[in-house]
Tab-separated table of C-alpha atoms and ligand atoms in Angstrom:
chain	number	residue	atom	x	y	z
A	1	UNK	CA	-4.037	101.301	119.619
A	2	UNK	CA	-5.576	103.586	117.008
A	3	UNK	CA	-2.824	105.582	115.627
A	4	UNK	CA	-4.115	108.404	113.357
A	5	UNK	CA	-2.920	111.437	111.290
A	6	UNK	CA	-6.588	112.345	110.615
A	7	UNK	CA	-8.862	114.824	112.708
A	8	UNK	CA	-11.633	112.991	111.419
A	9	UNK	CA	-10.679	109.627	112.315
A	10	UNK	CA	-9.677	110.553	115.886
A	11	UNK	CA	-12.998	112.453	116.413
A	12	UNK	CA	-15.097	109.416	115.196
A	13	UNK	CA	-13.251	107.343	117.816
A	14	UNK	CA	-13.880	109.740	120.489
A	15	UNK	CA	-17.320	110.024	119.606
A	16	UNK	CA	-17.784	106.358	119.894
A	17	UNK	CA	-15.939	106.208	123.340
A	18	UNK	CA	-18.506	109.304	124.489
A	19	UNK	CA	-21.639	107.240	123.264
A	20	UNK	CA	-20.410	104.413	125.554
A	21	UNK	CA	-19.893	106.959	128.318
A	22	UNK	CA	-16.461	106.478	128.801
A	23	UNK	CA	-14.336	109.320	130.032
A	24	UNK	CA	-11.381	110.564	127.906
A	25	UNK	CA	-8.337	111.740	129.040
A	26	UNK	CA	-5.828	113.571	126.817
A	27	UNK	CA	-1.953	114.055	127.074
A	28	UNK	CA	-0.659	116.477	124.449
A	29	UNK	CA	3.149	116.394	123.626
A	30	UNK	CA	5.651	116.955	121.347
A	31	UNK	CA	7.083	113.346	121.138
A	32	UNK	CA	10.511	112.069	121.858
A	33	UNK	CA	8.784	110.533	124.743
A	34	UNK	CA	10.566	110.070	128.338
A	35	UNK	CA	9.554	109.016	131.654
A	36	UNK	CA	8.253	112.604	132.400
A	37	UNK	CA	5.619	111.908	129.493
A	38	UNK	CA	4.809	108.593	130.505
A	39	UNK	CA	3.926	109.744	133.831
A	40	UNK	CA	1.451	112.155	132.447
A	41	UNK	CA	-0.179	109.308	130.597
A	42	UNK	CA	-0.245	107.047	133.715
A	43	UNK	CA	-2.160	110.057	135.585
A	44	UNK	CA	-4.593	110.169	132.620
A	45	UNK	CA	-5.280	106.310	133.144
A	46	UNK	CA	-5.892	106.884	136.742
A	47	UNK	CA	-8.444	109.633	135.845
A	48	UNK	CA	-9.997	108.488	132.716
A	49	UNK	CA	-11.525	105.502	130.768
A	50	UNK	CA	-9.573	105.866	127.599
A	51	UNK	CA	-6.222	107.941	126.947
A	52	UNK	CA	-5.382	109.915	123.724
A	53	UNK	CA	-1.778	111.085	123.367
A	54	UNK	CA	-1.277	113.602	120.735
A	55	UNK	CA	2.537	114.049	119.103
A	56	UNK	CA	2.929	117.190	117.135
A	57	UNK	CA	5.927	119.385	117.110
A	58	UNK	CA	4.060	122.761	116.801
A	59	UNK	CA	5.712	125.081	114.191
A	60	UNK	CA	3.702	127.932	115.825
A	61	UNK	CA	5.363	127.825	118.938
A	62	UNK	CA	9.034	128.036	117.836
A	63	UNK	CA	10.583	131.283	116.768
A	64	UNK	CA	12.840	131.475	113.603
A	65	UNK	CA	16.042	131.247	115.595
A	66	UNK	CA	14.717	128.407	117.541
A	67	UNK	CA	15.035	124.558	117.309
A	68	UNK	CA	12.007	123.516	115.232
A	69	UNK	CA	13.899	121.661	112.470
A	70	UNK	CA	16.373	119.954	114.809
A	71	UNK	CA	13.772	119.089	117.608
A	72	UNK	CA	14.025	115.169	118.221
A	73	UNK	CA	11.462	113.234	116.329
A	74	UNK	CA	11.156	109.572	117.146
A	75	UNK	CA	7.679	108.489	115.712
A	76	UNK	CA	8.511	104.693	116.015
A	77	UNK	CA	9.944	104.646	119.340
A	78	UNK	CA	7.054	107.063	120.503
A	79	UNK	CA	4.394	104.592	119.144
A	80	UNK	CA	6.022	101.902	120.886
A	81	UNK	CA	6.153	103.568	124.113
A	82	UNK	CA	2.287	104.357	123.771
A	83	UNK	CA	1.619	100.826	123.186
A	84	UNK	CA	3.448	99.622	126.215
A	85	UNK	CA	1.618	102.246	128.265
A	86	UNK	CA	-1.589	101.008	127.137
A	87	UNK	CA	-2.488	104.387	125.252
A	88	UNK	CA	-5.735	103.966	123.454
A	89	UNK	CA	-5.339	106.360	120.474
A	90	UNK	CA	-2.150	108.486	119.212
A	91	UNK	CA	-3.059	111.471	117.303
A	92	UNK	CA	0.107	112.206	114.895
A	93	UNK	CA	-0.972	114.770	112.769
A	94	UNK	CA	0.898	116.704	110.012
A	95	UNK	CA	1.558	120.250	110.068
A	96	UNK	CA	-1.150	120.530	107.324
A	97	UNK	CA	-3.515	118.974	108.960
A	98	UNK	CA	-3.512	121.044	111.728
A	99	UNK	CA	-2.718	124.438	110.097
A	100	UNK	CA	-4.346	123.922	106.679
A	101	UNK	CA	-4.622	127.457	105.183
A	102	UNK	CA	-3.918	130.759	106.088
A	103	UNK	CA	-4.850	131.860	109.726
A	104	UNK	CA	-6.717	135.186	110.336
A	105	UNK	CA	-7.044	134.661	114.139
A	106	UNK	CA	-4.638	134.808	116.639
A	107	UNK	CA	-5.111	134.062	120.564
A	108	UNK	CA	-3.114	136.569	122.599
A	109	UNK	CA	-1.852	135.957	126.102
A	110	UNK	CA	-2.217	139.109	128.563
A	111	UNK	CA	-0.687	139.067	132.366
A	112	UNK	CA	0.324	135.623	132.760
A	113	UNK	CA	2.936	135.988	129.708
A	114	UNK	CA	4.707	138.949	130.857
A	115	UNK	CA	7.377	137.125	132.853
A	116	UNK	CA	9.223	133.782	133.108
A	117	UNK	CA	9.131	132.188	129.771
A	118	UNK	CA	6.831	134.619	128.036
A	119	UNK	CA	9.189	137.349	128.528
A	120	UNK	CA	11.987	135.758	126.717
A	121	UNK	CA	10.151	133.713	124.120
A	122	UNK	CA	7.755	136.120	122.465
A	123	UNK	CA	4.888	134.544	120.630
A	124	UNK	CA	5.602	131.271	122.291
A	125	UNK	CA	2.462	130.857	124.465
A	126	UNK	CA	0.341	132.284	121.778
A	127	UNK	CA	1.616	129.291	119.892
A	128	UNK	CA	0.886	127.036	122.532
A	129	UNK	CA	-2.454	128.280	123.107
A	130	UNK	CA	-3.446	127.993	119.530
A	131	UNK	CA	-2.520	124.520	119.250
A	132	UNK	CA	-3.849	123.535	122.477
A	133	UNK	CA	-7.260	125.031	121.633
A	134	UNK	CA	-7.181	123.047	118.439
A	135	UNK	CA	-6.269	120.123	120.024
A	136	UNK	CA	-9.115	120.507	122.918
A	137	UNK	CA	-11.763	121.081	119.868
A	138	UNK	CA	-10.324	117.989	117.907
A	139	UNK	CA	-9.926	115.728	120.980
A	140	UNK	CA	-12.890	116.825	123.059
A	141	UNK	CA	-11.407	115.303	126.153
A	142	UNK	CA	-12.908	115.360	129.896
A	143	UNK	CA	-9.470	115.639	131.318
A	144	UNK	CA	-6.078	116.769	130.016
A	145	UNK	CA	-2.879	116.497	131.814
A	146	UNK	CA	-0.091	119.060	131.750
A	147	UNK	CA	3.464	118.793	133.554
A	148	UNK	CA	4.453	120.872	136.474
A	149	UNK	CA	7.850	121.153	134.453
A	150	UNK	CA	6.291	123.754	131.982
A	151	UNK	CA	4.690	125.654	134.904
A	152	UNK	CA	3.797	128.830	133.225
A	153	UNK	CA	2.193	126.389	130.135
A	154	UNK	CA	-0.112	124.757	132.923
A	155	UNK	CA	-1.148	127.934	134.587
A	156	UNK	CA	-1.689	129.643	131.166
A	157	UNK	CA	-3.823	126.490	129.745
A	158	UNK	CA	-5.680	126.458	132.801
A	159	UNK	CA	-6.879	129.932	132.441
A	160	UNK	CA	-7.590	129.278	128.868
A	161	UNK	CA	-9.988	126.608	129.638
A	162	UNK	CA	-11.557	128.595	132.208
A	163	UNK	CA	-11.684	131.964	130.359
A	164	UNK	CA	-12.949	130.259	127.360
A	165	UNK	CA	-15.260	127.832	128.768
A	166	UNK	CA	-13.716	124.605	127.525
A	167	UNK	CA	-15.264	121.581	129.030
A	168	UNK	CA	-12.294	119.924	130.148
A	169	UNK	CA	-10.467	119.455	133.740
A	170	UNK	CA	-6.719	120.463	133.595
A	171	UNK	CA	-4.647	118.029	135.820
A	172	UNK	CA	-0.968	118.800	136.766
A	173	UNK	CA	1.559	116.175	136.710
A	174	UNK	CA	4.617	116.110	138.703
A	175	UNK	CA	8.344	116.892	137.428
A	176	UNK	CA	9.971	113.394	136.815
A	177	UNK	CA	13.918	113.667	137.319
A	178	UNK	CA	16.995	111.553	136.469
A	179	UNK	CA	18.662	110.152	139.573
A	180	UNK	CA	20.948	113.404	139.684
A	181	UNK	CA	17.972	115.459	139.779
A	182	UNK	CA	17.894	116.934	136.502
A	183	UNK	CA	14.324	117.295	135.000
A	184	UNK	CA	13.645	115.104	132.112
A	185	UNK	CA	13.187	116.705	129.182
A	186	UNK	CA	13.339	116.115	125.085
A	187	UNK	CA	15.896	118.521	124.893
A	188	UNK	CA	18.305	117.099	127.282
A	189	UNK	CA	19.431	114.857	124.395
A	190	UNK	CA	21.340	118.090	122.934
A	191	UNK	CA	23.636	118.417	126.049
A	192	UNK	CA	27.280	117.241	125.701
A	193	UNK	CA	28.634	114.708	128.259
A	194	UNK	CA	30.175	117.640	129.998
A	195	UNK	CA	27.091	119.783	130.072
A	196	UNK	CA	25.009	116.632	130.991
A	197	UNK	CA	27.159	116.563	134.338
A	198	UNK	CA	26.737	120.315	134.851
A	199	UNK	CA	22.810	120.201	134.129
A	200	UNK	CA	21.682	119.230	137.373
A	201	UNK	CA	23.068	122.620	139.105
A	202	UNK	CA	19.724	124.428	138.228
A	203	UNK	CA	17.914	122.162	140.238
A	204	UNK	CA	20.617	122.278	142.917
A	205	UNK	CA	20.234	126.080	143.083
A	206	UNK	CA	16.306	125.793	143.433
A	207	UNK	CA	16.548	123.083	146.117
A	208	UNK	CA	18.931	125.427	148.138
A	209	UNK	CA	16.710	128.413	147.630
A	210	UNK	CA	13.798	126.211	148.727
A	211	UNK	CA	15.378	125.061	151.994
A	212	UNK	CA	16.201	128.607	152.957
A	213	UNK	CA	12.829	129.768	152.362
A	214	UNK	CA	11.218	126.948	154.128
A	215	UNK	CA	13.835	127.636	156.804
A	216	UNK	CA	12.367	131.158	157.164
A	217	UNK	CA	13.929	133.488	154.821
A	218	UNK	CA	11.074	135.580	153.453
A	219	UNK	CA	13.124	137.973	151.063
A	220	UNK	CA	15.201	135.634	149.175
A	221	UNK	CA	16.526	138.425	146.649
A	222	UNK	CA	20.117	138.131	147.755
A	223	UNK	CA	20.398	134.341	147.971
A	224	UNK	CA	18.952	134.249	144.521
A	225	UNK	CA	21.622	136.726	143.243
A	226	UNK	CA	24.056	134.685	144.840
A	227	UNK	CA	23.047	131.557	142.949
A	228	UNK	CA	22.840	133.012	139.700
A	229	UNK	CA	26.548	134.234	140.094
A	230	UNK	CA	27.361	130.572	141.273
A	231	UNK	CA	25.273	129.106	137.818
A	232	UNK	CA	27.424	131.867	135.766
A	233	UNK	CA	30.633	130.906	137.196
A	234	UNK	CA	29.906	127.032	136.180
A	235	UNK	CA	29.112	128.466	132.614
A	236	UNK	CA	25.324	128.692	132.688
A	237	UNK	CA	23.809	131.584	131.056
A	238	UNK	CA	20.849	132.748	132.946
A	239	UNK	CA	17.696	133.679	131.300
A	240	UNK	CA	15.686	134.091	134.680
A	241	UNK	CA	16.087	132.735	138.198
A	242	UNK	CA	13.414	134.049	140.726
A	243	UNK	CA	10.334	133.810	142.948
A	244	UNK	CA	7.129	134.171	141.233
A	245	UNK	CA	3.412	134.179	142.614
A	246	UNK	CA	1.550	131.077	141.486
A	247	UNK	CA	-1.459	133.141	140.900
A	248	UNK	CA	-0.370	135.907	138.414
A	249	UNK	CA	3.213	134.680	137.502
A	250	UNK	CA	4.672	137.919	138.407
A	251	UNK	CA	7.935	138.145	140.494
A	252	UNK	CA	7.649	138.591	144.119
A	253	UNK	CA	10.350	140.218	146.621
A	254	UNK	CA	8.780	139.200	150.078
A	255	UNK	CA	6.678	136.025	150.579
A	256	UNK	CA	3.551	136.219	152.644
A	257	UNK	CA	1.617	133.498	154.574
A	258	UNK	CA	-0.957	131.663	152.969
A	259	UNK	CA	-0.016	132.369	149.321
A	260	UNK	CA	1.572	129.778	146.668
A	261	UNK	CA	4.685	130.660	144.913
A	262	UNK	CA	7.060	129.124	142.139
A	263	UNK	CA	10.592	129.140	142.681
A	264	UNK	CA	11.731	128.985	138.790
A	265	UNK	CA	14.707	129.268	136.439
A	266	UNK	CA	15.517	129.162	132.721
A	267	UNK	CA	19.027	128.943	131.829
A	268	UNK	CA	21.154	128.096	128.762
A	269	UNK	CA	24.077	125.402	128.743
A	270	UNK	CA	25.665	126.088	125.533
A	271	UNK	CA	22.678	125.943	122.964
A	272	UNK	CA	20.586	124.173	125.042
A	273	UNK	CA	17.680	125.765	127.086
A	274	UNK	CA	16.920	124.175	130.577
A	275	UNK	CA	13.993	125.055	132.677
A	276	UNK	CA	12.939	123.828	136.075
A	277	UNK	CA	10.803	124.770	139.010
A	278	UNK	CA	9.754	124.051	142.335
A	279	UNK	CA	6.332	125.036	143.901
A	280	UNK	CA	6.244	126.494	147.244
A	281	UNK	CA	2.918	126.878	149.469
A	282	UNK	CA	3.855	129.288	152.206
B	1	AMP	P1	6.416	118.257	125.731
B	1	AMP	O1	6.563	117.120	124.720
B	1	AMP	O2	7.990	119.003	125.908
B	1	AMP	O3	5.983	119.469	124.817
B	1	AMP	O4	6.073	118.241	126.789
B	1	AMP	C1	4.564	117.558	126.948
B	1	AMP	C2	4.101	117.530	128.155
B	1	AMP	O5	5.104	116.686	129.187
B	1	AMP	C3	3.975	118.626	128.862
B	1	AMP	O6	2.728	118.882	129.639
B	1	AMP	C4	5.151	118.803	129.772
B	1	AMP	O7	5.033	119.676	131.102
B	1	AMP	C5	5.342	117.484	130.366
B	1	AMP	N1	6.848	117.035	130.838
B	1	AMP	C6	7.890	117.482	130.278
B	1	AMP	N2	8.891	117.224	130.825
B	1	AMP	C7	8.380	116.526	131.936
B	1	AMP	C8	8.967	115.777	133.140
B	1	AMP	N3	10.184	115.891	133.222
B	1	AMP	N4	8.082	115.348	133.723
B	1	AMP	C9	6.820	115.250	133.900
B	1	AMP	N5	6.169	115.938	132.751
B	1	AMP	C10	6.974	116.502	131.722
């Protein structure tokens, strides 16, 4: 397994694979790898001949009041996990390798960033797109895998690849959960024992709403408000909990047949931000 901090070395390796007509799959991560990341690596193995994983905690996607400094960094364990999962190359650059000098350009997200996480984390998706755009140009993959867990990220990155004509196919990996339903996340390590017990309530609320919608409820507004109150009563602070259109990521009041929707929530439990979602095709 190649482990490199260097853009040039990574490029050389990928070029060599391409000379051999091998298909390159890419899984970008911020490290502290868990079963969710590993499932994306598995999917990449199924769809490509060689798999590159990047590990980079991207400062551009954290606002000053967020957890950039305390974000878990587990270099050795991550490299071990990559080796065990037959990763072919790990790109683990320094901040200076990715952002060597002053930047004069930025990528702006229009409509797709107006709601959900985009509304409460200004600059977040601009930071994500900046780094993903760079990583696509560095790695030059044939496919790249993103998790449904970050559904807005998946949608926005997919649009970037389309609108900017990146020659990469974007795949979506399913959400991997703990036994009690909590979506795995590197940030779950912030939860106290007590918070960890409460944390699956977000998924339970989404599941309840999904069941009601699948049972025929087409205007779930009141049910959603009720779930928010229940979560608040348990000690969650709600950022958002709502039904959104899959296509444009705007909130939806009434479901219509033949469309795709996202039931999504973001909540705080103490200092920890949890997100989760369920896809619904009606
Ligand atoms: P991160 O390291 O949090 O930036 O995540 C890297 C990739 O892993 C992203 O595409 C995430 O959507 C994905 N991911 C995070 N958590 C999960 C999970 N529980 N199941 C599947 N994929 C996940």
